[in-house]
Structure formats: C-alpha cells, structure tokens
C-alpha positions as a LaTeX table, in Angstrom:
\begin{tabular}{lrrr}
\hline
Residue & $x$ (\AA) & $y$ (\AA) & $z$ (\AA) \\
\hline
Met1 & $-17.62$ & $-30.56$ & 57.05 \\
Lys2 & $-14.89$ & $-31.51$ & 55.08 \\
Thr3 & $-17.38$ & $-33.75$ & 52.46 \\
Arg4 & $-20.05$ & $-30.82$ & 52.25 \\
Ile5 & $-17.22$ & $-28.63$ & 51.23 \\
Ser6 & $-15.75$ & $-31.04$ & 48.43 \\
Ile7 & $-19.53$ & $-31.35$ & 47.70 \\
Phe8 & $-20.13$ & $-27.97$ & 47.44 \\
Ser9 & $-16.60$ & $-27.31$ & 45.60 \\
Phe10 & $-17.37$ & $-30.26$ & 42.98 \\
Leu11 & $-20.84$ & $-28.42$ & 42.14 \\
Met12 & $-19.22$ & $-25.33$ & 41.64 \\
Phe13 & $-17.02$ & $-27.09$ & 39.38 \\
Val14 & $-19.54$ & $-28.33$ & 37.78 \\
Leu15 & $-21.77$ & $-25.44$ & 37.33 \\
Phe16 & $-19.19$ & $-23.25$ & 36.80 \\
Ser17 & $-17.68$ & $-25.47$ & 34.08 \\
Cys18 & $-20.86$ & $-25.98$ & 32.36 \\
Ala19 & $-21.67$ & $-22.34$ & 31.96 \\
Glu20 & $-18.21$ & $-22.57$ & 30.11 \\
Leu21 & $-18.98$ & $-24.91$ & 27.98 \\
Glu22 & $-22.31$ & $-23.58$ & 27.04 \\
Gln23 & $-20.33$ & $-20.07$ & 26.06 \\
Phe24 & $-18.03$ & $-22.34$ & 24.15 \\
Ala25 & $-20.62$ & $-23.87$ & 22.34 \\
Arg26 & $-22.48$ & $-20.53$ & 21.97 \\
Gln27 & $-19.12$ & $-19.72$ & 20.16 \\
Thr28 & $-19.00$ & $-22.44$ & 18.01 \\
Leu29 & $-22.01$ & $-22.44$ & 16.58 \\
Glu30 & $-21.68$ & $-18.86$ & 15.89 \\
Asp31 & $-18.25$ & $-19.60$ & 13.98 \\
Asp32 & $-19.91$ & $-22.24$ & 12.07 \\
Lys33 & $-22.54$ & $-20.30$ & 10.71 \\
Pro34 & $-22.09$ & $-19.48$ & 6.83 \\
Leu35 & $-21.04$ & $-16.47$ & 6.00 \\
Thr36 & $-23.79$ & $-13.82$ & 4.53 \\
Gln37 & $-23.36$ & $-11.66$ & 1.86 \\
Ser38 & $-22.61$ & $-8.64$ & 4.41 \\
Glu39 & $-20.04$ & $-10.43$ & 6.01 \\
Ile40 & $-18.12$ & $-11.28$ & 2.67 \\
Ile41 & $-18.09$ & $-7.66$ & 1.56 \\
Ser42 & $-17.73$ & $-6.01$ & 4.92 \\
Gly43 & $-14.74$ & $-8.33$ & 5.36 \\
Leu44 & $-13.05$ & $-7.76$ & 1.99 \\
Lys45 & $-13.60$ & $-4.05$ & 2.75 \\
Glu46 & $-11.94$ & $-4.14$ & 6.44 \\
Ala47 & $-8.93$ & $-5.78$ & 4.01 \\
Leu48 & $-8.60$ & $-3.72$ & 1.84 \\
Ile49 & $-8.85$ & $-1.02$ & 4.40 \\
Val50 & $-6.18$ & $-2.65$ & 6.85 \\
Gly51 & $-3.85$ & $-3.17$ & 4.02 \\
Thr52 & $-3.99$ & 0.17 & 2.32 \\
Asn53 & $-3.42$ & 1.97 & 5.55 \\
Lys54 & $-0.51$ & $-0.23$ & 7.06 \\
Ser55 & 1.00 & 0.17 & 3.41 \\
Ala56 & 0.78 & 3.62 & 3.41 \\
Asp57 & 2.12 & 3.81 & 7.14 \\
Ile58 & 5.02 & 1.92 & 6.07 \\
Leu59 & 5.72 & 3.92 & 2.85 \\
Gly60 & 4.86 & 7.27 & 4.57 \\
Val61 & 8.25 & 7.45 & 6.27 \\
Thr62 & 11.50 & 8.74 & 6.07 \\
Asp63 & 13.04 & 6.66 & 2.98 \\
Gly64 & 10.13 & 4.58 & 2.96 \\
Tyr65 & 10.50 & 4.67 & $-0.94$ \\
Tyr66 & 14.00 & 5.76 & $-1.35$ \\
Lys67 & 15.15 & 2.77 & 0.85 \\
Asp68 & 13.19 & $-0.08$ & $-0.40$ \\
Glu69 & 14.34 & $-1.56$ & $-3.66$ \\
Leu70 & 11.07 & $-2.81$ & $-4.34$ \\
Val71 & 9.47 & 0.54 & $-4.49$ \\
Lys72 & 12.53 & 3.14 & $-4.97$ \\
Ile73 & 11.87 & 5.52 & $-7.62$ \\
Leu74 & 14.55 & 5.89 & $-10.42$ \\
Leu75 & 14.18 & 8.32 & $-13.12$ \\
Pro76 & 12.22 & 7.57 & $-16.04$ \\
Pro77 & 13.34 & 5.74 & $-18.72$ \\
Glu78 & 13.95 & 7.99 & $-20.74$ \\
Ala79 & 16.45 & 9.58 & $-18.92$ \\
Asp80 & 18.37 & 6.44 & $-19.00$ \\
Val81 & 21.27 & 8.17 & $-21.07$ \\
Ile82 & 21.46 & 11.27 & $-18.44$ \\
Val83 & 22.32 & 8.48 & $-15.91$ \\
Thr84 & 24.75 & 6.99 & $-18.76$ \\
Asn85 & 26.61 & 10.10 & $-19.64$ \\
Ile86 & 26.18 & 12.32 & $-15.98$ \\
Gly87 & 29.99 & 12.54 & $-16.04$ \\
Arg88 & 29.59 & 14.80 & $-19.16$ \\
Val89 & 27.82 & 17.54 & $-16.92$ \\
Pro90 & 29.67 & 19.31 & $-14.28$ \\
Gly91 & 28.34 & 18.51 & $-11.05$ \\
Gly92 & 26.14 & 16.17 & $-12.68$ \\
Gln93 & 26.22 & 12.98 & $-10.48$ \\
Gln94 & 25.40 & 14.86 & $-6.82$ \\
Leu95 & 22.36 & 16.85 & $-8.81$ \\
Leu96 & 21.21 & 13.39 & $-10.24$ \\
Asp97 & 21.46 & 11.74 & $-6.28$ \\
Asp98 & 19.66 & 14.89 & $-5.08$ \\
Val99 & 17.07 & 14.46 & $-7.93$ \\
Leu100 & 16.74 & 10.60 & $-6.87$ \\
Leu101 & 16.21 & 11.71 & $-2.99$ \\
Ser102 & 14.16 & 14.52 & $-3.91$ \\
Ile103 & 11.59 & 12.48 & $-5.80$ \\
Asn104 & 11.26 & 10.04 & $-3.77$ \\
Arg105 & 10.70 & 12.16 & $-0.65$ \\
Ala106 & 7.88 & 13.33 & $-2.78$ \\
Ala107 & 6.20 & 10.00 & $-2.61$ \\
Glu108 & 6.52 & 9.85 & 1.05 \\
Asp109 & 5.50 & 13.00 & 1.23 \\
Ala110 & 2.44 & 12.62 & $-0.81$ \\
Val111 & 0.96 & 8.68 & 0.60 \\
Leu112 & $-0.14$ & 10.09 & 3.82 \\
Glu113 & $-2.01$ & 12.58 & 2.93 \\
Ala114 & $-3.28$ & 10.03 & 0.24 \\
Lys115 & $-4.60$ & 7.37 & 2.63 \\
Pro116 & $-8.02$ & 8.45 & 3.33 \\
Ile117 & $-8.73$ & 9.57 & $-0.66$ \\
Phe118 & $-7.40$ & 5.71 & $-1.28$ \\
Val119 & $-10.08$ & 4.21 & 1.58 \\
Asn120 & $-12.42$ & 6.64 & 0.07 \\
Ser121 & $-12.28$ & 4.94 & $-2.68$ \\
Ile122 & $-13.23$ & 1.63 & $-1.86$ \\
Lys123 & $-16.48$ & 1.05 & $-3.57$ \\
Ser124 & $-19.69$ & $-1.24$ & $-3.16$ \\
Met125 & $-19.08$ & $-4.29$ & $-4.79$ \\
Thr126 & $-21.50$ & $-7.62$ & $-5.84$ \\
Ile127 & $-21.75$ & $-10.56$ & $-4.01$ \\
Asn128 & $-20.39$ & $-12.33$ & $-7.17$ \\
Asp129 & $-16.96$ & $-9.66$ & $-6.88$ \\
Ala130 & $-16.47$ & $-10.66$ & $-3.19$ \\
Val131 & $-17.35$ & $-14.53$ & $-3.43$ \\
Gly132 & $-14.83$ & $-14.34$ & $-6.55$ \\
Ile133 & $-11.87$ & $-12.59$ & $-4.62$ \\
Leu134 & $-12.16$ & $-14.64$ & $-1.33$ \\
Arg135 & $-11.58$ & $-17.76$ & $-2.93$ \\
Gly136 & $-9.13$ & $-16.12$ & $-5.59$ \\
Glu137 & $-5.37$ & $-15.52$ & $-5.89$ \\
Asn138 & $-3.57$ & $-14.01$ & $-2.95$ \\
Asn139 & $-3.80$ & $-10.81$ & $-4.63$ \\
Ala140 & $-7.15$ & $-11.00$ & $-5.97$ \\
Ala141 & $-8.49$ & $-8.34$ & $-3.78$ \\
Thr142 & $-5.30$ & $-5.99$ & $-4.62$ \\
Met143 & $-5.99$ & $-6.45$ & $-8.32$ \\
Tyr144 & $-9.59$ & $-5.21$ & $-8.30$ \\
Leu145 & $-9.02$ & $-2.62$ & $-6.12$ \\
His146 & $-6.98$ & $-1.53$ & $-9.02$ \\
Arg147 & $-8.67$ & $-2.18$ & $-11.78$ \\
Thr148 & $-12.18$ & 0.01 & $-10.34$ \\
Thr149 & $-10.15$ & 2.81 & $-8.27$ \\
Tyr150 & $-6.71$ & 3.38 & $-10.19$ \\
Asp151 & $-7.86$ & 5.96 & $-12.60$ \\
Gly152 & $-9.99$ & 7.93 & $-9.60$ \\
Leu153 & $-6.95$ & 7.54 & $-7.28$ \\
Tyr154 & $-4.50$ & 8.88 & $-10.03$ \\
Asn155 & $-6.71$ & 12.11 & $-10.84$ \\
Leu156 & $-6.83$ & 12.57 & $-6.64$ \\
Tyr157 & $-3.15$ & 11.51 & $-6.14$ \\
Gln158 & $-1.61$ & 13.64 & $-8.73$ \\
Pro159 & $-2.59$ & 17.15 & $-7.08$ \\
Lys160 & $-0.65$ & 15.55 & $-3.63$ \\
Ile161 & 2.36 & 14.72 & $-5.87$ \\
Gln162 & 2.80 & 17.80 & $-7.62$ \\
Gln163 & 2.24 & 19.70 & $-4.30$ \\
Ser164 & 5.03 & 17.55 & $-3.31$ \\
Leu165 & 6.97 & 17.98 & $-5.81$ \\
Asp166 & 6.87 & 21.67 & $-5.47$ \\
Lys167 & 7.72 & 21.60 & $-1.39$ \\
Lys168 & 11.69 & 22.39 & $-0.84$ \\
Leu169 & 12.08 & 19.05 & 0.54 \\
Val170 & 16.11 & 18.75 & 0.43 \\
Gly171 & 18.47 & 21.62 & 0.25 \\
Asn172 & 15.37 & 24.03 & 0.51 \\
Val173 & 15.21 & 23.04 & $-3.53$ \\
Ser174 & 11.74 & 21.53 & $-4.62$ \\
Thr175 & 11.84 & 18.86 & $-6.70$ \\
Ser176 & 10.49 & 20.23 & $-9.67$ \\
Gln177 & 13.35 & 22.47 & $-9.45$ \\
Ser178 & 16.23 & 20.04 & $-9.13$ \\
Trp179 & 14.44 & 18.08 & $-12.16$ \\
Asp180 & 14.32 & 21.09 & $-14.57$ \\
Thr181 & 17.80 & 21.77 & $-13.37$ \\
Leu182 & 19.02 & 18.60 & $-13.93$ \\
Thr183 & 17.05 & 18.29 & $-17.50$ \\
Ser184 & 17.37 & 21.83 & $-18.62$ \\
Lys185 & 21.33 & 21.38 & $-18.39$ \\
Trp186 & 20.99 & 18.00 & $-20.00$ \\
Asn187 & 19.07 & 19.03 & $-22.83$ \\
Glu188 & 21.75 & 21.68 & $-23.39$ \\
Val189 & 24.60 & 18.97 & $-23.99$ \\
Ala190 & 21.78 & 16.75 & $-26.13$ \\
Asn191 & 20.75 & 19.82 & $-28.19$ \\
Ser192 & 24.61 & 21.32 & $-28.79$ \\
Leu193 & 26.40 & 20.60 & $-32.00$ \\
Val194 & 28.84 & 17.50 & $-30.05$ \\
Gly195 & 25.34 & 16.63 & $-28.87$ \\
Gln196 & 23.24 & 15.80 & $-31.70$ \\
Ile197 & 26.86 & 14.24 & $-33.83$ \\
Ala198 & 26.78 & 11.84 & $-30.40$ \\
Gly199 & 22.59 & 10.90 & $-31.43$ \\
Leu200 & 22.42 & 12.30 & $-27.81$ \\
Lys201 & 18.37 & 12.88 & $-26.88$ \\
Pro202 & 16.65 & 16.02 & $-25.30$ \\
Val203 & 14.41 & 14.38 & $-22.07$ \\
Glu204 & 10.84 & 15.75 & $-21.85$ \\
Thr205 & 9.38 & 13.57 & $-19.40$ \\
Lys206 & 6.50 & 15.31 & $-16.82$ \\
Leu207 & 7.66 & 14.12 & $-14.03$ \\
Asp208 & 4.52 & 14.97 & $-11.76$ \\
Glu209 & 2.90 & 11.89 & $-13.95$ \\
Tyr210 & 5.40 & 9.77 & $-13.85$ \\
Leu211 & 6.17 & 9.88 & $-10.54$ \\
Thr212 & 2.41 & 9.62 & $-9.67$ \\
Gly213 & 2.37 & 6.51 & $-11.25$ \\
Lys214 & 5.34 & 5.27 & $-10.02$ \\
Ala215 & 3.85 & 6.20 & $-6.46$ \\
Leu216 & 0.54 & 4.41 & $-7.15$ \\
Asp217 & 2.78 & 1.55 & $-8.53$ \\
Gly218 & 4.14 & 0.98 & $-5.00$ \\
Leu219 & 1.19 & 1.79 & $-2.80$ \\
Phe220 & $-0.76$ & $-1.15$ & $-4.93$ \\
Leu221 & 2.62 & $-3.58$ & $-4.33$ \\
Lys222 & 2.41 & $-3.10$ & $-0.42$ \\
Ile223 & $-1.28$ & $-3.28$ & $-0.60$ \\
Gly224 & $-1.01$ & $-6.52$ & $-2.42$ \\
Glu225 & 1.96 & $-7.97$ & 0.18 \\
Glu226 & $-0.36$ & $-6.97$ & 3.28 \\
Glu227 & $-3.49$ & $-9.06$ & 1.40 \\
Lys228 & $-1.01$ & $-12.03$ & 1.06 \\
Leu229 & 0.02 & $-11.52$ & 4.41 \\
Ile230 & $-3.91$ & $-11.59$ & 5.92 \\
Arg231 & $-4.77$ & $-14.64$ & 3.78 \\
Lys232 & $-1.75$ & $-16.89$ & 4.77 \\
Asp233 & $-1.30$ & $-15.68$ & 8.08 \\
Pro234 & $-3.97$ & $-15.67$ & 10.72 \\
Ala235 & $-2.06$ & $-13.47$ & 12.91 \\
Ala236 & $-2.15$ & $-10.60$ & 10.18 \\
Arg237 & $-6.57$ & $-11.28$ & 10.63 \\
Val238 & $-6.14$ & $-7.99$ & 13.44 \\
Thr239 & $-10.32$ & $-7.79$ & 13.65 \\
Ala240 & $-12.86$ & $-10.85$ & 14.62 \\
Leu241 & $-14.19$ & $-9.80$ & 11.14 \\
Leu242 & $-11.53$ & $-10.85$ & 9.44 \\
Lys243 & $-10.66$ & $-14.12$ & 10.80 \\
Arg244 & $-14.53$ & $-15.16$ & 10.20 \\
Val245 & $-14.40$ & $-14.20$ & 6.69 \\
Phe246 & $-10.88$ & $-15.30$ & 5.72 \\
Gly247 & $-10.62$ & $-18.19$ & 8.08 \\
Ser248 & $-13.49$ & $-19.47$ & 5.79 \\
Ala249 & $-10.95$ & $-19.36$ & 2.91 \\
Asp250 & $-8.85$ & $-21.66$ & 4.94 \\
Ser251 & $-11.18$ & $-24.55$ & 4.99 \\
\hline
\end{tabular}
C-alpha cells in the first residue's frame, strides 16, 4: 500500500512539475520575443505617464515645492535687488517671506490640476523616436517630452497658475496681492530721488509667466528623476509592460 502511495505521489509530483515547467517555458519564450513597435511606444508612454503622475503627486502637497531645495521657487532674478535691500522697507523681510511662501503654495496648488493636462499632452511618437529614447540617455524620454509638449503645456498651465495666484492662500491674501504690495513698495523707493541716486531699479516682472516657467521646470526635473529611476531600478517598473520594455534596454 505504501508503495502504491509513493508511486502515486511521485507521478503527481512529476505531472505537477511538468505543468510548472511548461508554464515557465511559455513565459520565458514570451519574454524572449522581440519587442514590437507597439510595445516600445506603449512602454515609453506608460513610463511618461507613471513618471508624470508620481512627480505631480510629490509636488502637489503642502511644501512639495517650498521645502524641496531643488525646485523651490525664489523671486525672479530682477528682484534680487529687493532681497538685498529689503531692510529699507518697513516690515519688508516678513513681506518677502510671505511672498515666497505664497509663490510656492500657488505652484503646489496648481500642479495636481495640471496633471491630466500633462498626461493628455503625451503625443504619439514615431518608432525611430521611441527606439532612440529607449536606448538613449537617462533623461531621453523627459527631454523628448519637454521638446514636444512644453509650449502647449505652458499655454494650458498658465491659467491654472493665474487662478492659484488669485487664491487667498496665506493670511487671506493672494500671491498676486502680496507680490504687488512688495514690488509697489520697492518701486516707490527705487523711483524716489534717493533711490535714483542710489541706482536702484524698479521691478516689473510678470509674476504669472515667471511662476509658470519655474513650476514647469520643477515638474520636468522630477519627471527626469523618475525616468532615471525607471531605467536603473527594476523595482520602479511597476507594470509588466515597463518591466518588459525597459528590461530589454538593460541587456
């Protein structure tokens, strides 16, 4: 009886093992099949969508911009003179701090609303573009996306930024109001006789244009980081298609 049971168990083990091996073999053969044009393009699109969504999620929280030194938005270069001489304006330093906080809050507020715009801006790409991106530098997909979508994204993103600038985000005062108060006070000093003698220059920066550009720069920076991670770290390839497409580039 024990012999029969042993033989039965052995046969079941062999049959089960053969089934497992057959499944493994099918999977291996499937993985070894050359990538199709459709798979390459779909994989790259997926990588861009994954990278874009994750980047927007990172930046679209409180302090997503403000406490990240790589993307934190500072005053426009034209306003460096304000930072240097802010002590001449009564209460100027606190006003400056409020403006910086408001600027970054505006970017954080807008980025999640812009996420679907960004995703929808991922256009079809040629097979030559796709192969070049797949075999290219660590930021090849990000640079392609920047080159082909930046102008459209800027035009779509700017109204979102303007809406955020007009929201009363800090102390029941909007970013636009804070900026106008800061620059008007500074420009009064700069345009005064004393300011002219001191060589001070008024600041006329269009804040919405500046902020839109800086916010998008930060977003593309984060997307580039995510692309690099997907290329280098298999654990970051969160779908089977990403594993297959970018795994082929590893070999």
